[in-house]
Amino acid sequence: PDADVSTWATPADMVKAAIYLADQDAVELFVNTCANELIQLEHWGCPWSRDPDGRISVRAFGGMSVKRTLFAADKTGFHMLHSLFQYSLRHASIRRFDEWFVSSLLIEDGKCVGVTSLDLHTGEVHSILAKSVLLCSGGCGRVFPFTTNGNIKTGDGMAMAYRAGAPLKDMEFVQYHPTGLPGTGILITEASRGEGGYLRNNEGDRFLENYIPGKMELGPRDILSRAIIKEMEAGRAYGEGHGGHVHLDLTHLGEKLIDEKLPFVRELVVKYVGIDPVVEPIPVRPVVHYMMGGVSTDLNGKTPIPGLFASGEVACVTINGSNRLGSNSLTECLVFGGFSGTAAAQHALEEGAGTSSAAETLAADEINRIQKNFLTKEGGTESISSLRTEMNLTMEEGCGVYRTKEGLEKTTQTLAELRERFQNVAIEDRSSVFNTELMSALELDFMLDVARCLAVSALAREESRGAQSRIDFPERDDENFLHHHLVYASEEGPRLEKQPVTITRWPPQERKY
């Protein structure tokens, strides 16, 4: 905790990549804590890759001045997930509610006292009382049509906190990963470039020398994504429209290295593209990957609502600012998952024994809402799929890699209209057991809220910074926009406020690579 991080490359890299919108106290805490968390994870069984001398292997990711990304081949997230889950099975006191869908937070006298949850096995809505509630529900990439995110990343936790009165922070910053497979959105890990892969246009050129010659393929994700879009617009890419792409070339790395360090990349490309990256380049294009924004929290994951905590992609501490460096998200889950879990447990202990007198009433209200708005409503004229498709398309058009005032205004207006039309959504499945159509409707309800917060925040930020690229405001503007956006729910829609950025050791300066 007392280490002098001012001499470390890692926090400076993070602050620079974030374009000085990261809270630097959070960055320093993150850097000083992460090593112990990674060691702890190894003790719990995570099989980190190792060098011949026994040291844990590290590789470079984009925007880093030193190699500092630990990995387990190219299945790091998979191994971390299994290590954590398997370790949790040792503790009989942990009770899981598998196949339960949380639909709302229980708020009593300004405090979070639990949740309501739909048991998909029976269709019943239950209230679950809690002295602390910790949101770990991930991001909201599914508000876009082309994303690496799984189908469950629908912004549920963000929307529930927003509706309960907690602000969402920095929602305008949506990270595009430069290397997704066209058509599927499947991620080709940044490790491919960390191990020496090249990006080439249809002329065979490593085109990044025209955009970021000092870093090339190891540049930050925001710059690389914009460079690929520029190559596509200039006609130096393959294919057209949504099928447009450049090539990620690994052929010079050799079969041995690919099988040792990038086996999952080879497996994915063979299965989903039908080519072998050992002998053919991989088609790639930018794809929505990560939300820098989320529920506003302090360093311990506390939200402004007592009893409510958040960590991971659903939260915004913020260490990522306007652009996240690769490998930070998994580590963030460990570091701030630990802090928020400890804080939530301490809060529960301090609350002591007690019950909620309003919980039954609040749960009854939620049951009535679901019945009235979905299961017993007659005469609905709008389909879930059509509303969701229209939301996806307007988000891509207005809130994509490049943005304009005109496009953002159109998107915010369209989202407001979709919110009104959602009141007439039709549910054909009225059954109780595993009603996935009902779940889809609840997810769309959440997505419409977070999508609108995102578009409104992007419209208000009249500058270009990191993942926010405004064609009409191409320059960064520290004088007017070196602040976080907080968006609150109101009867009129999203309401914006400003929050200062915490600056400790690294004053803002020009971003150069």
Coordinates of C-alpha atoms in Angstrom, one line a residue, residues 40-365:
Q40 CA -4.4 -15.5 -4.5
L41 CA -6.1 -16.7 -7.7
E42 CA -3.2 -19.0 -8.4
H43 CA -3.5 -20.4 -4.9
W44 CA -7.1 -21.1 -5.8
G45 CA -6.1 -23.1 -8.9
C46 CA -5.7 -20.7 -11.8
P47 CA -3.1 -22.3 -14.2
W48 CA -1.1 -19.3 -15.3
S49 CA 1.2 -19.9 -18.2
R50 CA 4.9 -20.1 -17.2
D51 CA 8.3 -19.5 -18.7
P52 CA 10.9 -22.3 -18.9
D53 CA 12.5 -20.9 -15.7
G54 CA 9.2 -21.2 -13.8
R55 CA 8.3 -17.6 -13.7
I56 CA 4.7 -16.6 -14.6
S57 CA 4.6 -15.5 -18.2
V58 CA 3.7 -12.0 -19.3
R59 CA 2.8 -10.5 -22.7
A60 CA 2.3 -7.0 -24.0
F61 CA -1.2 -5.7 -24.8
G62 CA -2.0 -2.5 -26.6
G63 CA -1.1 0.8 -25.1
M64 CA 1.4 -0.7 -22.6
S65 CA 5.0 0.4 -22.3
V66 CA 6.0 -2.8 -20.4
K67 CA 4.8 -6.4 -20.7
R68 CA 2.5 -6.9 -17.7
T69 CA -0.4 -9.1 -18.9
L70 CA -0.5 -12.4 -17.1
F71 CA -2.2 -15.2 -19.1
A72 CA -3.3 -18.8 -19.2
A73 CA -2.6 -19.6 -22.9
D74 CA -5.4 -17.6 -24.6
K75 CA -8.2 -18.9 -22.3
T76 CA -7.5 -16.6 -19.3
G77 CA -11.0 -15.6 -18.6
F78 CA -12.2 -19.2 -18.8
H79 CA -9.6 -20.4 -16.3
M80 CA -10.2 -17.5 -13.9
L81 CA -14.0 -18.2 -14.0
H82 CA -13.6 -21.9 -13.3
S83 CA -11.0 -21.3 -10.5
L84 CA -13.3 -18.9 -8.7
F85 CA -16.4 -21.0 -9.2
Q86 CA -14.8 -24.2 -8.1
Y87 CA -13.3 -22.5 -5.0
S88 CA -16.7 -21.2 -4.1
L89 CA -18.0 -24.8 -4.0
R90 CA -15.9 -25.4 -1.0
H91 CA -18.1 -23.2 1.1
A92 CA -21.4 -24.6 2.1
S93 CA -22.6 -21.3 3.4
I94 CA -22.8 -19.9 -0.2
R95 CA -26.3 -20.5 -1.6
R96 CA -26.8 -20.1 -5.3
F97 CA -30.1 -19.2 -7.0
D98 CA -29.5 -20.7 -10.4
E99 CA -32.0 -19.8 -13.2
W100 CA -33.4 -16.9 -11.2
F101 CA -33.9 -13.5 -12.9
V102 CA -33.6 -10.4 -10.7
S103 CA -36.2 -7.8 -11.8
S104 CA -35.9 -5.0 -9.3
L105 CA -34.2 -3.6 -6.2
L106 CA -36.1 -3.3 -3.0
I107 CA -35.7 0.3 -1.8
E108 CA -37.1 1.2 1.7
D109 CA -36.5 4.6 3.3
G110 CA -33.7 5.3 0.7
K111 CA -31.9 2.1 1.5
C112 CA -31.5 -1.1 -0.6
V113 CA -32.9 -3.9 1.5
G114 CA -33.0 -6.7 -1.1
V115 CA -34.2 -7.7 -4.6
T116 CA -37.2 -9.2 -6.3
S117 CA -36.4 -12.2 -8.5
L118 CA -38.3 -14.4 -10.9
D119 CA -37.8 -18.1 -10.4
L120 CA -37.7 -19.4 -14.0
H121 CA -38.5 -22.9 -12.9
T122 CA -41.9 -21.9 -11.5
G123 CA -42.6 -18.4 -12.8
E124 CA -43.1 -17.1 -9.3
V125 CA -41.6 -13.7 -8.2
H126 CA -40.0 -13.8 -4.8
S127 CA -38.5 -11.1 -2.6
I128 CA -35.0 -11.8 -1.2
L129 CA -34.1 -9.6 1.7
A130 CA -30.5 -8.6 2.2
K131 CA -28.6 -6.2 4.4
S132 CA -26.2 -5.7 1.4
V133 CA -26.8 -6.1 -2.3
L134 CA -23.8 -6.4 -4.6
L135 CA -24.4 -6.0 -8.4
C136 CA -22.0 -8.0 -10.6
S137 CA -24.2 -8.3 -13.7
G138 CA -21.7 -7.1 -16.3
G139 CA -22.2 -4.5 -19.1
C140 CA -24.8 -3.7 -21.7
G141 CA -23.2 -4.6 -25.0
R142 CA -26.4 -6.1 -26.3
V143 CA -27.9 -2.7 -26.9
F144 CA -25.7 -2.8 -30.1
P145 CA -26.3 -5.3 -32.9
F146 CA -22.6 -6.4 -33.3
T147 CA -20.8 -7.2 -30.0
T148 CA -18.5 -9.7 -28.4
N149 CA -20.8 -9.8 -25.4
G150 CA -23.0 -12.8 -24.5
N151 CA -26.7 -12.7 -24.7
I152 CA -27.1 -11.9 -21.0
K153 CA -25.2 -8.6 -21.2
T154 CA -28.3 -6.5 -21.3
G155 CA -27.6 -3.9 -18.7
D156 CA -29.9 -5.3 -16.1
G157 CA -27.9 -4.2 -13.1
M158 CA -27.2 -0.7 -14.5
A159 CA -30.9 -0.1 -15.2
M160 CA -32.1 -1.4 -11.8
A161 CA -29.6 0.9 -10.0
Y162 CA -30.6 3.8 -12.3
R163 CA -34.3 3.3 -11.6
A164 CA -33.6 3.1 -7.8
G165 CA -31.9 6.5 -7.9
A166 CA -28.2 5.7 -8.3
P167 CA -26.4 7.6 -11.0
L168 CA -24.7 6.0 -14.0
K169 CA -21.3 7.4 -14.8
D170 CA -19.5 8.0 -18.1
M171 CA -22.0 6.0 -20.2
E172 CA -20.9 7.6 -23.4
F173 CA -17.7 5.6 -23.5
V174 CA -18.2 2.4 -25.4
Q175 CA -15.1 0.4 -26.3
Y176 CA -14.8 -1.2 -29.7
H177 CA -12.3 -4.0 -29.9
P178 CA -10.5 -3.8 -33.2
T179 CA -10.5 -7.6 -33.9
G180 CA -13.9 -9.3 -34.0
L181 CA -14.9 -11.9 -36.5
P182 CA -17.3 -10.4 -39.1
G183 CA -20.8 -11.8 -38.8
T184 CA -20.5 -13.4 -35.4
G185 CA -18.8 -10.7 -33.3
I186 CA -16.6 -13.5 -31.7
L187 CA -13.5 -11.9 -30.2
I188 CA -10.1 -12.6 -31.5
T189 CA -8.0 -11.8 -28.4
E190 CA -5.6 -9.0 -28.2
A191 CA -3.0 -11.7 -27.3
S192 CA -2.9 -12.4 -31.1
R193 CA -1.3 -9.0 -31.5
G194 CA 0.6 -9.2 -28.3
E195 CA 2.4 -12.3 -29.7
G196 CA 3.3 -10.5 -32.9
G197 CA 0.3 -10.6 -35.2
Y198 CA 0.0 -8.0 -38.0
L199 CA -3.0 -6.0 -39.3
R200 CA -3.0 -5.7 -43.1
N201 CA -5.3 -4.0 -45.6
N202 CA -6.3 -5.3 -49.0
E203 CA -3.0 -4.0 -50.4
G204 CA -1.0 -6.2 -48.0
D205 CA 0.3 -3.2 -46.1
R206 CA 0.6 -2.9 -42.3
F207 CA -1.5 0.2 -42.5
L208 CA -1.1 1.2 -38.8
E209 CA 2.2 2.8 -39.7
N210 CA 0.1 5.6 -41.1
Y211 CA -1.9 6.1 -37.9
I212 CA 0.3 5.1 -34.9
P213 CA 3.8 4.2 -36.1
G214 CA 5.2 4.2 -32.6
K215 CA 3.0 1.3 -31.4
M216 CA 1.6 -0.3 -34.6
E217 CA -0.5 -3.3 -33.6
L218 CA 0.1 -2.6 -29.9
G219 CA -1.6 0.7 -30.0
P220 CA -4.7 1.4 -27.8
R221 CA -8.0 -0.1 -28.9
D222 CA -9.7 3.2 -29.7
I223 CA -7.0 4.3 -32.1
L224 CA -6.8 0.9 -33.8
S225 CA -10.6 0.6 -34.2
R226 CA -10.8 4.1 -35.8
A227 CA -7.9 3.2 -38.1
I228 CA -9.7 0.1 -39.4
I229 CA -12.8 2.1 -40.1
K230 CA -10.7 4.7 -42.0
E231 CA -9.2 1.9 -44.1
M232 CA -12.7 0.6 -44.9
E233 CA -13.9 4.0 -45.8
A234 CA -10.9 4.5 -48.1
G235 CA -11.6 1.3 -50.0
R236 CA -8.5 -0.5 -48.6
A237 CA -10.4 -3.2 -46.9
Y238 CA -12.1 -6.5 -48.0
G239 CA -15.8 -6.8 -48.5
E240 CA -18.5 -4.2 -48.0
G241 CA -20.9 -2.9 -45.4
H242 CA -21.2 -5.1 -42.3
G243 CA -19.0 -7.7 -44.0
G244 CA -16.1 -5.2 -44.5
H245 CA -12.9 -6.2 -42.8
V246 CA -9.1 -6.2 -42.8
H247 CA -6.8 -9.1 -42.1
L248 CA -5.1 -10.2 -38.9
D249 CA -2.0 -12.1 -40.1
L250 CA -0.5 -14.7 -37.8
T251 CA 1.0 -16.9 -40.5
H252 CA 4.6 -15.7 -39.8
L253 CA 4.3 -16.8 -36.1
G254 CA 4.4 -20.5 -37.0
E255 CA 2.3 -23.4 -35.9
K256 CA 4.3 -24.2 -32.8
L257 CA 3.8 -20.8 -31.2
I258 CA 0.1 -20.5 -32.2
D259 CA -0.6 -24.0 -30.7
E260 CA 1.2 -23.1 -27.5
K261 CA 0.1 -19.6 -26.9
L262 CA -3.0 -19.0 -29.1
P263 CA -4.7 -22.4 -29.3
F264 CA -8.2 -21.1 -28.7
V265 CA -7.8 -18.5 -31.5
R266 CA -6.9 -21.3 -33.9
E267 CA -9.9 -23.3 -32.7
L268 CA -12.4 -20.5 -33.1
V269 CA -11.2 -19.5 -36.5
V270 CA -11.2 -23.0 -37.8
K271 CA -14.8 -23.6 -36.5
Y272 CA -16.4 -20.3 -37.3
V273 CA -14.5 -19.1 -40.4
G274 CA -13.3 -22.3 -41.9
I275 CA -9.7 -21.2 -42.3
D276 CA -6.5 -22.2 -40.5
P277 CA -4.6 -19.1 -39.1
V278 CA -1.4 -21.0 -39.4
V279 CA -1.6 -20.6 -43.2
E280 CA -4.3 -17.9 -43.8
P281 CA -5.0 -14.5 -42.4
I282 CA -8.0 -13.9 -40.2
P283 CA -10.8 -11.5 -41.3
V284 CA -11.4 -8.9 -38.5
R285 CA -13.3 -5.7 -37.9
P286 CA -14.2 -3.5 -34.9
V287 CA -16.9 -4.8 -32.6
V288 CA -18.5 -3.5 -29.4
H289 CA -16.7 -5.1 -26.5
Y290 CA -16.8 -3.2 -23.2
M291 CA -18.6 -0.4 -21.4
M292 CA -16.2 2.0 -19.6
G293 CA -19.3 3.5 -17.9
G294 CA -21.6 2.0 -15.3
V295 CA -23.1 2.5 -11.8
S296 CA -21.1 5.2 -10.0
T297 CA -19.3 3.8 -7.0
D298 CA -16.5 4.8 -4.7
L299 CA -13.3 2.9 -4.3
N300 CA -15.0 0.2 -2.2
G301 CA -17.9 -0.3 -4.6
K302 CA -20.4 1.7 -2.6
T303 CA -23.1 3.4 -4.6
P304 CA -24.9 6.5 -3.2
I305 CA -27.7 4.2 -2.1
P306 CA -26.9 2.7 1.3
G307 CA -26.7 -1.1 1.1
L308 CA -26.1 -1.2 -2.6
F309 CA -22.7 -2.0 -4.0
A310 CA -21.4 -2.8 -7.5
S311 CA -18.2 -4.1 -9.1
G312 CA -16.9 -5.3 -12.5
E313 CA -18.2 -4.0 -15.8
V314 CA -21.6 -3.0 -14.3
A315 CA -19.7 -0.4 -12.1
C316 CA -17.6 2.7 -12.8
V317 CA -15.0 3.3 -10.2
T318 CA -13.4 4.6 -12.5
I319 CA -10.0 3.2 -13.6
N320 CA -10.7 3.2 -17.3
G321 CA -11.8 6.7 -18.1
S322 CA -12.6 7.1 -21.8
N323 CA -10.6 4.0 -22.9
R324 CA -9.7 0.8 -21.2
L325 CA -6.4 -1.0 -21.7
G326 CA -6.6 -4.7 -22.5
S327 CA -6.4 -7.1 -19.6
N328 CA -7.6 -4.5 -17.0
S329 CA -11.2 -5.8 -16.9
L330 CA -10.5 -9.2 -15.6
T331 CA -8.1 -7.8 -13.0
E332 CA -10.6 -5.1 -12.1
C333 CA -13.1 -7.9 -11.3
L334 CA -10.6 -9.4 -8.8
V335 CA -9.4 -6.1 -7.2
F336 CA -12.6 -4.2 -6.9
G337 CA -14.7 -7.4 -6.5
G338 CA -12.6 -8.0 -3.4
F339 CA -13.0 -4.4 -2.1
S340 CA -16.7 -4.3 -2.8
G341 CA -17.3 -7.7 -1.3
T342 CA -15.5 -6.8 1.9
A343 CA -17.4 -3.5 2.1
A344 CA -20.7 -5.2 1.5
A345 CA -20.0 -7.8 4.2
Q346 CA -18.9 -5.0 6.7
H347 CA -22.1 -3.1 6.0
A348 CA -24.2 -6.2 6.6
L349 CA -22.5 -6.7 10.0
E350 CA -23.1 -3.1 11.0
E351 CA -26.7 -3.3 10.0
G352 CA -27.3 -6.1 12.5
A353 CA -30.6 -8.0 12.8
G354 CA -33.6 -6.5 11.3
T355 CA -36.4 -7.0 8.8
S356 CA -38.1 -4.9 6.1
S357 CA -41.7 -3.9 6.9
A358 CA -42.2 -2.8 3.3
A359 CA -40.6 -5.7 1.5
E360 CA -43.8 -7.7 1.0
T361 CA -45.6 -4.6 -0.3
L362 CA -42.7 -3.8 -2.7
A363 CA -42.6 -7.4 -3.9
A364 CA -46.4 -7.4 -4.5
D365 CA -46.0 -4.2 -6.5

